[in-house]
mmCIF file of C-alpha atoms and ligand atoms in Angstrom:
data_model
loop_
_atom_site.group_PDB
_atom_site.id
_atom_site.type_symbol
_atom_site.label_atom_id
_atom_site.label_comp_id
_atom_site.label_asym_id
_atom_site.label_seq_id
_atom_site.Cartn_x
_atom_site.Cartn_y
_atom_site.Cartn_z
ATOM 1 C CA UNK A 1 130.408 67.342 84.936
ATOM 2 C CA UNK A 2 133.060 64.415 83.967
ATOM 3 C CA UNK A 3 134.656 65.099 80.752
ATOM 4 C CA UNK A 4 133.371 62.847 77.638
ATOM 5 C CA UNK A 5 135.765 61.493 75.134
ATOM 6 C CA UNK A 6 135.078 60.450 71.382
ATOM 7 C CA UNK A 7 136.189 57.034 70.272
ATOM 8 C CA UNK A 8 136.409 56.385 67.090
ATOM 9 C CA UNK A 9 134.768 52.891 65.819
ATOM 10 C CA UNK A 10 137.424 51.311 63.265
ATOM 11 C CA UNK A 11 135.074 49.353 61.332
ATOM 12 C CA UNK A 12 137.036 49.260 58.071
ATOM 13 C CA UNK A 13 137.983 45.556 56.664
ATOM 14 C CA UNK A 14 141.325 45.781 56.462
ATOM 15 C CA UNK A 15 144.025 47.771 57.223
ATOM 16 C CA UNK A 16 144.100 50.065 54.058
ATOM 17 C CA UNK A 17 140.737 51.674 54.790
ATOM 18 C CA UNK A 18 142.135 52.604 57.997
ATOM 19 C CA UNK A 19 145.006 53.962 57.321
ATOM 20 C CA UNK A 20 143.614 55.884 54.742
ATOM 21 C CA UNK A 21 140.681 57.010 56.982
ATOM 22 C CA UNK A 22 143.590 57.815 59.771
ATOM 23 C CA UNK A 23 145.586 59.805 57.196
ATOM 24 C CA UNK A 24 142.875 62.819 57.181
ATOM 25 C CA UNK A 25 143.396 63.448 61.270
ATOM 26 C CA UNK A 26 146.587 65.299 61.761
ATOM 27 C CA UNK A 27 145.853 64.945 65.564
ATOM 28 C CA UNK A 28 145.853 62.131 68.142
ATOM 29 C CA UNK A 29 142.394 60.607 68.418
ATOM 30 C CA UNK A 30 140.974 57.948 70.218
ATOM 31 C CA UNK A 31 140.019 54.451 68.202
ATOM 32 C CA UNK A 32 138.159 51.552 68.527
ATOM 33 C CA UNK A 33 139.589 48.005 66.748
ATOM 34 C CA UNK A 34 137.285 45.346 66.853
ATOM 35 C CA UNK A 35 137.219 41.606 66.223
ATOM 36 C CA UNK A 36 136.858 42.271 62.178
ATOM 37 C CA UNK A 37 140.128 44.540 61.817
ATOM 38 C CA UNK A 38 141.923 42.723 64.410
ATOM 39 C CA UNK A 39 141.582 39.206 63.147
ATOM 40 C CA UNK A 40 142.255 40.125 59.239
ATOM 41 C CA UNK A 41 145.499 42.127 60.454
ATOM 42 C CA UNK A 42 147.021 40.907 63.509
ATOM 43 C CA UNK A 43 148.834 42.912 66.102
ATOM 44 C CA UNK A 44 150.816 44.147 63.935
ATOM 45 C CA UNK A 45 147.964 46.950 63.289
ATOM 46 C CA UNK A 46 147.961 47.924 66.705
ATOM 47 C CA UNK A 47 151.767 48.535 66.333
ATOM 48 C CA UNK A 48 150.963 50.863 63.464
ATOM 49 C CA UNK A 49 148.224 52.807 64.879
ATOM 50 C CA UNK A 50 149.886 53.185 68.124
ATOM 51 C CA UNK A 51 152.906 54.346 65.828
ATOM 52 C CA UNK A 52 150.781 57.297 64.938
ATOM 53 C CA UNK A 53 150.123 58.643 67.966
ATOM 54 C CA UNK A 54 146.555 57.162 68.609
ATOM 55 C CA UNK A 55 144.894 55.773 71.641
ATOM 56 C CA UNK A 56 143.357 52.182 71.409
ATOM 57 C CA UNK A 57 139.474 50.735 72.605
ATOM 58 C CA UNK A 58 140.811 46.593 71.600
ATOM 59 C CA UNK A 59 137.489 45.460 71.674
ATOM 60 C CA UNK A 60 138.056 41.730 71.563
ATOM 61 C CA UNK A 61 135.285 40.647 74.399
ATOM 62 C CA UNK A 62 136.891 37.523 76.118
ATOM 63 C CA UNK A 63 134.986 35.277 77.811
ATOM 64 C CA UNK A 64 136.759 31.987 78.377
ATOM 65 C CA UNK A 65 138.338 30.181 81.807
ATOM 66 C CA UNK A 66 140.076 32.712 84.248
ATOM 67 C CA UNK A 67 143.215 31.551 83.641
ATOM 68 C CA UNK A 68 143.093 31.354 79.440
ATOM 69 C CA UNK A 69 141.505 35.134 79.824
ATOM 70 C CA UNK A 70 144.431 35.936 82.024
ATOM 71 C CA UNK A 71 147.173 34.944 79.605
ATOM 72 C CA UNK A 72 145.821 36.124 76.859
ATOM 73 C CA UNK A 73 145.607 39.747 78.797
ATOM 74 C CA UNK A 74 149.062 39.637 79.231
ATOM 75 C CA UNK A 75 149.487 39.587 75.957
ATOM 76 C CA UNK A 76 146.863 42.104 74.870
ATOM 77 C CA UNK A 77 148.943 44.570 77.717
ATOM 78 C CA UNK A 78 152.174 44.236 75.966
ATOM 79 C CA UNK A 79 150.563 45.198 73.101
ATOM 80 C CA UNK A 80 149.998 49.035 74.765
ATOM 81 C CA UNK A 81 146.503 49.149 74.322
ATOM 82 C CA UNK A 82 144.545 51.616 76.126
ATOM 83 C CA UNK A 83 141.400 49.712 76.814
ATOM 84 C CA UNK A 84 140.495 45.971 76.256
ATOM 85 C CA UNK A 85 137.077 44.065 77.466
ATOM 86 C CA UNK A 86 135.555 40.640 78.801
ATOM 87 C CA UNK A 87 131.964 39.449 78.674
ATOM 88 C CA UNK A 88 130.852 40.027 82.434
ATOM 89 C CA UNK A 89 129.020 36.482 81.796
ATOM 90 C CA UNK A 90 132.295 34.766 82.119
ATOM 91 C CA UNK A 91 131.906 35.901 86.392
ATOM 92 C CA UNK A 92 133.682 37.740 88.691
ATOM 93 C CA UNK A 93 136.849 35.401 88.761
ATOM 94 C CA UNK A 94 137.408 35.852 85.321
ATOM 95 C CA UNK A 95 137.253 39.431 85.452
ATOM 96 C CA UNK A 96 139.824 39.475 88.351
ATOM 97 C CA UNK A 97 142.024 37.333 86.390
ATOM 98 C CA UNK A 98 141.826 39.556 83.291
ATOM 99 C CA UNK A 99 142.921 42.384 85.604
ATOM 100 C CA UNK A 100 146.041 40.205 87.144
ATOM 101 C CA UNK A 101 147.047 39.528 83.388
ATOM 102 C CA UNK A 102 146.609 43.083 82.172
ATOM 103 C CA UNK A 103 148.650 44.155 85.251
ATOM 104 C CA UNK A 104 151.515 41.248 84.632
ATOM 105 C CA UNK A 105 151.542 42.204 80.687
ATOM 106 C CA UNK A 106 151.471 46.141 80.659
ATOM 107 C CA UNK A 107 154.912 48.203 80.489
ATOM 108 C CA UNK A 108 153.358 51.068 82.409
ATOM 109 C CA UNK A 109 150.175 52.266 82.761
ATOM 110 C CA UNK A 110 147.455 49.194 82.972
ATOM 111 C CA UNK A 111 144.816 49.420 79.848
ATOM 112 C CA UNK A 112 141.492 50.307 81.202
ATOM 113 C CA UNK A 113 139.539 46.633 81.446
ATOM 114 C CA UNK A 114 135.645 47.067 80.722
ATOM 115 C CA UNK A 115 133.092 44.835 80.678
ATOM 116 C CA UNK A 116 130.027 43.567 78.131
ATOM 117 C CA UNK A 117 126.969 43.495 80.527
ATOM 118 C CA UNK A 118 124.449 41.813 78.222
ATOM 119 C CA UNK A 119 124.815 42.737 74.296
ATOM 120 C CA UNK A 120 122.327 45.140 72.786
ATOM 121 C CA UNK A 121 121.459 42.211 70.522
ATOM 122 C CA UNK A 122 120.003 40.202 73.383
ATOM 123 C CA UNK A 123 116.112 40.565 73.549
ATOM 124 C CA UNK A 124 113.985 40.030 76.823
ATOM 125 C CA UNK A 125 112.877 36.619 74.805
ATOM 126 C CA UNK A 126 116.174 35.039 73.898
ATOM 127 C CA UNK A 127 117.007 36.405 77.640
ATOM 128 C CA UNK A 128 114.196 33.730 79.109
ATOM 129 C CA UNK A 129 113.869 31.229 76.611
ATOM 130 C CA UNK A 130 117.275 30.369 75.078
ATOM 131 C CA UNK A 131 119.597 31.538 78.607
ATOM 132 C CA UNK A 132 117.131 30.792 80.809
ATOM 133 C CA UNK A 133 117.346 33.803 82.537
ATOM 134 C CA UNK A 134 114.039 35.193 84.361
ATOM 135 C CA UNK A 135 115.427 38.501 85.971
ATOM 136 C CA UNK A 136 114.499 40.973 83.874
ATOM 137 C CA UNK A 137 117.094 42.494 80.980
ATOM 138 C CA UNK A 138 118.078 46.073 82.915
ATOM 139 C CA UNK A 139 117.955 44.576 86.559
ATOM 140 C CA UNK A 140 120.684 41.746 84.395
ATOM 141 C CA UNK A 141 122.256 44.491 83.270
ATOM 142 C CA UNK A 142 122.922 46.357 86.501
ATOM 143 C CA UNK A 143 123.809 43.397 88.252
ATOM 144 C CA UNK A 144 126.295 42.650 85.700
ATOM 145 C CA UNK A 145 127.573 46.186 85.977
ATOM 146 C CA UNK A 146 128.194 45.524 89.862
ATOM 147 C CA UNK A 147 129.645 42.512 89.121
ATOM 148 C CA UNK A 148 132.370 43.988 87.124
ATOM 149 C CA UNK A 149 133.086 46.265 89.623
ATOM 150 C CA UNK A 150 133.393 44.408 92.545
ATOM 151 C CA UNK A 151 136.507 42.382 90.132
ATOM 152 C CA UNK A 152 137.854 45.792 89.908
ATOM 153 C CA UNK A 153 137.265 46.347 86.372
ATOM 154 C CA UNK A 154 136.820 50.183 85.659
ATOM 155 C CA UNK A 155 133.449 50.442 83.816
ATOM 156 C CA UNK A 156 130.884 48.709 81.653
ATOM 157 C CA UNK A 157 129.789 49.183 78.071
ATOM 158 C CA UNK A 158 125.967 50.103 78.308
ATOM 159 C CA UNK A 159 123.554 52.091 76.415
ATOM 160 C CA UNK A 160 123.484 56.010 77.200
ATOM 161 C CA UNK A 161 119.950 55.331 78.616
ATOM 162 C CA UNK A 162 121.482 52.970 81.475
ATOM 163 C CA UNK A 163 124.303 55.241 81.912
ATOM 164 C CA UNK A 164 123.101 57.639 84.957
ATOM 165 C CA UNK A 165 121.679 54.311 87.100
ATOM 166 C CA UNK A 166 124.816 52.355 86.049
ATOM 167 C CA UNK A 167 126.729 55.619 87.901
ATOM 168 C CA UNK A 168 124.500 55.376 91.007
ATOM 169 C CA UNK A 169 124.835 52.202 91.629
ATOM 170 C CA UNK A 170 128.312 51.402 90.803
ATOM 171 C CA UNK A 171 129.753 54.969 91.970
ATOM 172 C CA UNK A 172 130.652 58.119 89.529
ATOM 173 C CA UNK A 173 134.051 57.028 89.079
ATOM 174 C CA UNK A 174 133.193 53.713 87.790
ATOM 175 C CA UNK A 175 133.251 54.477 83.437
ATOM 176 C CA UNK A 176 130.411 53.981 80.979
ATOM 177 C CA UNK A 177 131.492 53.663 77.580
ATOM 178 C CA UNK A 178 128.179 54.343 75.646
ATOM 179 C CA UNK A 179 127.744 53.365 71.437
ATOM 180 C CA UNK A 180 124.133 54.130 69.743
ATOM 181 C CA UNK A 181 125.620 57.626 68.944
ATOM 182 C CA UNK A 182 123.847 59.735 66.539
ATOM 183 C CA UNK A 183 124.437 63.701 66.303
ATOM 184 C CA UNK A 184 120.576 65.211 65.738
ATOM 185 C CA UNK A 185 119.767 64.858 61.799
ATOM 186 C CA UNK A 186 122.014 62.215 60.896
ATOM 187 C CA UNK A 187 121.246 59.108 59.550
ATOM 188 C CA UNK A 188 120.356 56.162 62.227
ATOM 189 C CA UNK A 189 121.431 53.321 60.370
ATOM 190 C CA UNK A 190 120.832 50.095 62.041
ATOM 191 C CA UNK A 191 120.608 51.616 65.677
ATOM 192 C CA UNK A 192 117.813 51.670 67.658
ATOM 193 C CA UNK A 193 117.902 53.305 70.758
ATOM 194 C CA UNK A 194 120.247 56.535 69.649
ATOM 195 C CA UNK A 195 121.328 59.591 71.443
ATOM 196 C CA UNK A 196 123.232 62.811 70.639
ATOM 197 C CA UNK A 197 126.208 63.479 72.066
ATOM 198 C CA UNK A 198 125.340 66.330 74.314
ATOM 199 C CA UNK A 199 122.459 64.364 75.983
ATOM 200 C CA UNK A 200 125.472 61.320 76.094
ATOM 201 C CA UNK A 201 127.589 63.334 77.973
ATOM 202 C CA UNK A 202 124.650 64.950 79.946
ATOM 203 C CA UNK A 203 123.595 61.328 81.032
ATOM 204 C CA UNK A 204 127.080 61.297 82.544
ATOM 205 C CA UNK A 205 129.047 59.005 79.922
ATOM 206 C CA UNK A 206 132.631 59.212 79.927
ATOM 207 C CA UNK A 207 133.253 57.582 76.375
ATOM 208 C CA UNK A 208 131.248 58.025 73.722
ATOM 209 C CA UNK A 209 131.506 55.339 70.443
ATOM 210 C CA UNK A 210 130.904 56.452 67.280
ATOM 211 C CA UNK A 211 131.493 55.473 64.002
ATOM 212 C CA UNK A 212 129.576 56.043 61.282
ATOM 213 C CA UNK A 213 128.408 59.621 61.747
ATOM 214 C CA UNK A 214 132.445 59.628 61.474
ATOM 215 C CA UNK A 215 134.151 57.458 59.311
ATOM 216 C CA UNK A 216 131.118 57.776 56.553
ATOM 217 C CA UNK A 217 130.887 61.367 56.899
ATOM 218 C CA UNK A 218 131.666 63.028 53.466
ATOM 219 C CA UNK A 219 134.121 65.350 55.963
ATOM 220 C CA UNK A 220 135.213 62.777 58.536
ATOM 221 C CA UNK A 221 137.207 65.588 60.007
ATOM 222 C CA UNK A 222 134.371 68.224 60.221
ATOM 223 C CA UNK A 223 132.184 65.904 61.442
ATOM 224 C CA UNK A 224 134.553 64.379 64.299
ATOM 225 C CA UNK A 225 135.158 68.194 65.345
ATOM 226 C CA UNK A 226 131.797 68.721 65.535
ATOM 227 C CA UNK A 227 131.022 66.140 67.889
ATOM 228 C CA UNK A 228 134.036 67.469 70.065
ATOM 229 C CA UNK A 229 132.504 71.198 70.039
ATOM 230 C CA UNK A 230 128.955 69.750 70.889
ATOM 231 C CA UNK A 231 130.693 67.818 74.355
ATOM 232 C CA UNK A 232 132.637 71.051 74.978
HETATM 233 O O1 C5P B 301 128.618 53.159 63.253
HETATM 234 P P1 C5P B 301 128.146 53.167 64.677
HETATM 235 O O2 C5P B 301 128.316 54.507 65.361
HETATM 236 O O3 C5P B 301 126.746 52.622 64.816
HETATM 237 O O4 C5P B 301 129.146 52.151 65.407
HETATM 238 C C1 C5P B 301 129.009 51.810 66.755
HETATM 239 C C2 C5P B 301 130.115 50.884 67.178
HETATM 240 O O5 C5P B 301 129.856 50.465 68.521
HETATM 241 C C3 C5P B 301 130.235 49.621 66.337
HETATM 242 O O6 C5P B 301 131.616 49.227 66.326
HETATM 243 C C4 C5P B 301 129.416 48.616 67.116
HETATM 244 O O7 C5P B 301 129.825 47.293 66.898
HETATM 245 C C5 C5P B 301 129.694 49.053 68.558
HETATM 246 N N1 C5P B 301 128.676 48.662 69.537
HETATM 247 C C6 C5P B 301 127.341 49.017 69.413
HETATM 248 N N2 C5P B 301 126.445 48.618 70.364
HETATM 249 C C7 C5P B 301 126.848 47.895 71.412
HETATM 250 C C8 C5P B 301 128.180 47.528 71.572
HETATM 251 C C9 C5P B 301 129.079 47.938 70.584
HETATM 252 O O8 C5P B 301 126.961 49.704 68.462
HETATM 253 N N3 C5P B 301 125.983 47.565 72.334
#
């Protein structure tokens, strides 16, 4: 079975709550920085973390023209990053694009590119009557999944539950990164559709999100090392 790896959501508002949440791991983890973090600090942040030892999930989501998502890859790549990600929406030339940039920017190995297939927050309704979109949500899904990897990209965001038919279609080598992450008896917070991480990694996920089993744990450490036994 493919290995599973714990990334760490990063939703702090600014830069001191993450440092001081990063200051209780005396080991290299794995991090997600989203829009919030990112656009109060700057790149200077991703400097810093990278400074520590940590790998980065930049989960900015671009979706523009291919050639605006290609610069702006470039300079995502020089920023070492180890995984950035584009709205599949944007279509298959702007994926390729963000590839060429992330190849042009990076100083050695290219960040894994994934992309957003539809977001969890899209209903079946808004899907029909606001996009206009009559294919139904998990066939848009998969289609978006194949999508992406016909660009090249290396894997999709999706919920665990998609995670085994996003694998047979798309191939076993092709990544899911899977949030909704919930270790049994902890709290479920605004998530709906949760999953532990043994039946995450069982479902054949290769990333696992998580942050506030994590970050809000009253033993972030404990609780991140408990994860890691459970996927062991
Ligand atoms: O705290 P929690 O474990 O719920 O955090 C999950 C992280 O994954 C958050 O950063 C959230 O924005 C992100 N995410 C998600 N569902 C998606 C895509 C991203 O929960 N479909």
């Amino acid at each position: 079975m493919a290995e599973t790896t714990i990334i760490v959501a990063l939703d702090f508002p600014s830069k001191t709550e993450a440092f001081a949440f990063l200051d209780k791991f005396h080991e290299p983890i794995y991090v997600k920085v989203g829009m919030e973090l990112f656009y109060k600090e700057g790149p200077e942040i991703i400097k810093n973390i990278k400074e520590r030892g940590h790998k980065i999930f930049l989960d900015l989501k671009l979706h523009d023209i291919p050639n605006t998502v290609k610069s702006a890859m470039r300079n995502l790549a020089s920023l070492d990053v180890d995984m950035v990600n584009v709205h599949a929406a944007g279509g298959k030339k702007m994926m390729s694009a963000a590839i060429e940039g992330l190849e042009e920017g990076c100083k050695g190995t290219r960040p894994l590119c994934i992309a957003v297939t539809q977001l969890t927050s899209t209903s079946p309704e808004m899907l029909k009557e606001e996009l206009l979109i009559e294919t139904e949500l998990a066939a848009t899904a998969a289609h978006y999944a194949y999508m992406a990897k016909e660009a090249g990209l290396d894997g999709v965001v999706c919920s665990v539950h998609e995670s085994r038919k996003i694998h047979e279609v798309c191939g076993e080598d092709f990544l899911t990164v899977t949030p909704g992450i919930r270790p049994a008896g902890t709290s479920k917070d605004d998530q709906v559709r949760i999953a532990t991480p043994a039946y995450a990694k069982d479902q054949g996920s290769n990333f696992i999100v998580v942050g506030r089993p994590i970050t809000q744990a009253p033993d972030s450490v404990e609780a991140y090392k408990s994860i890691k036994a459970e996927l062991k």
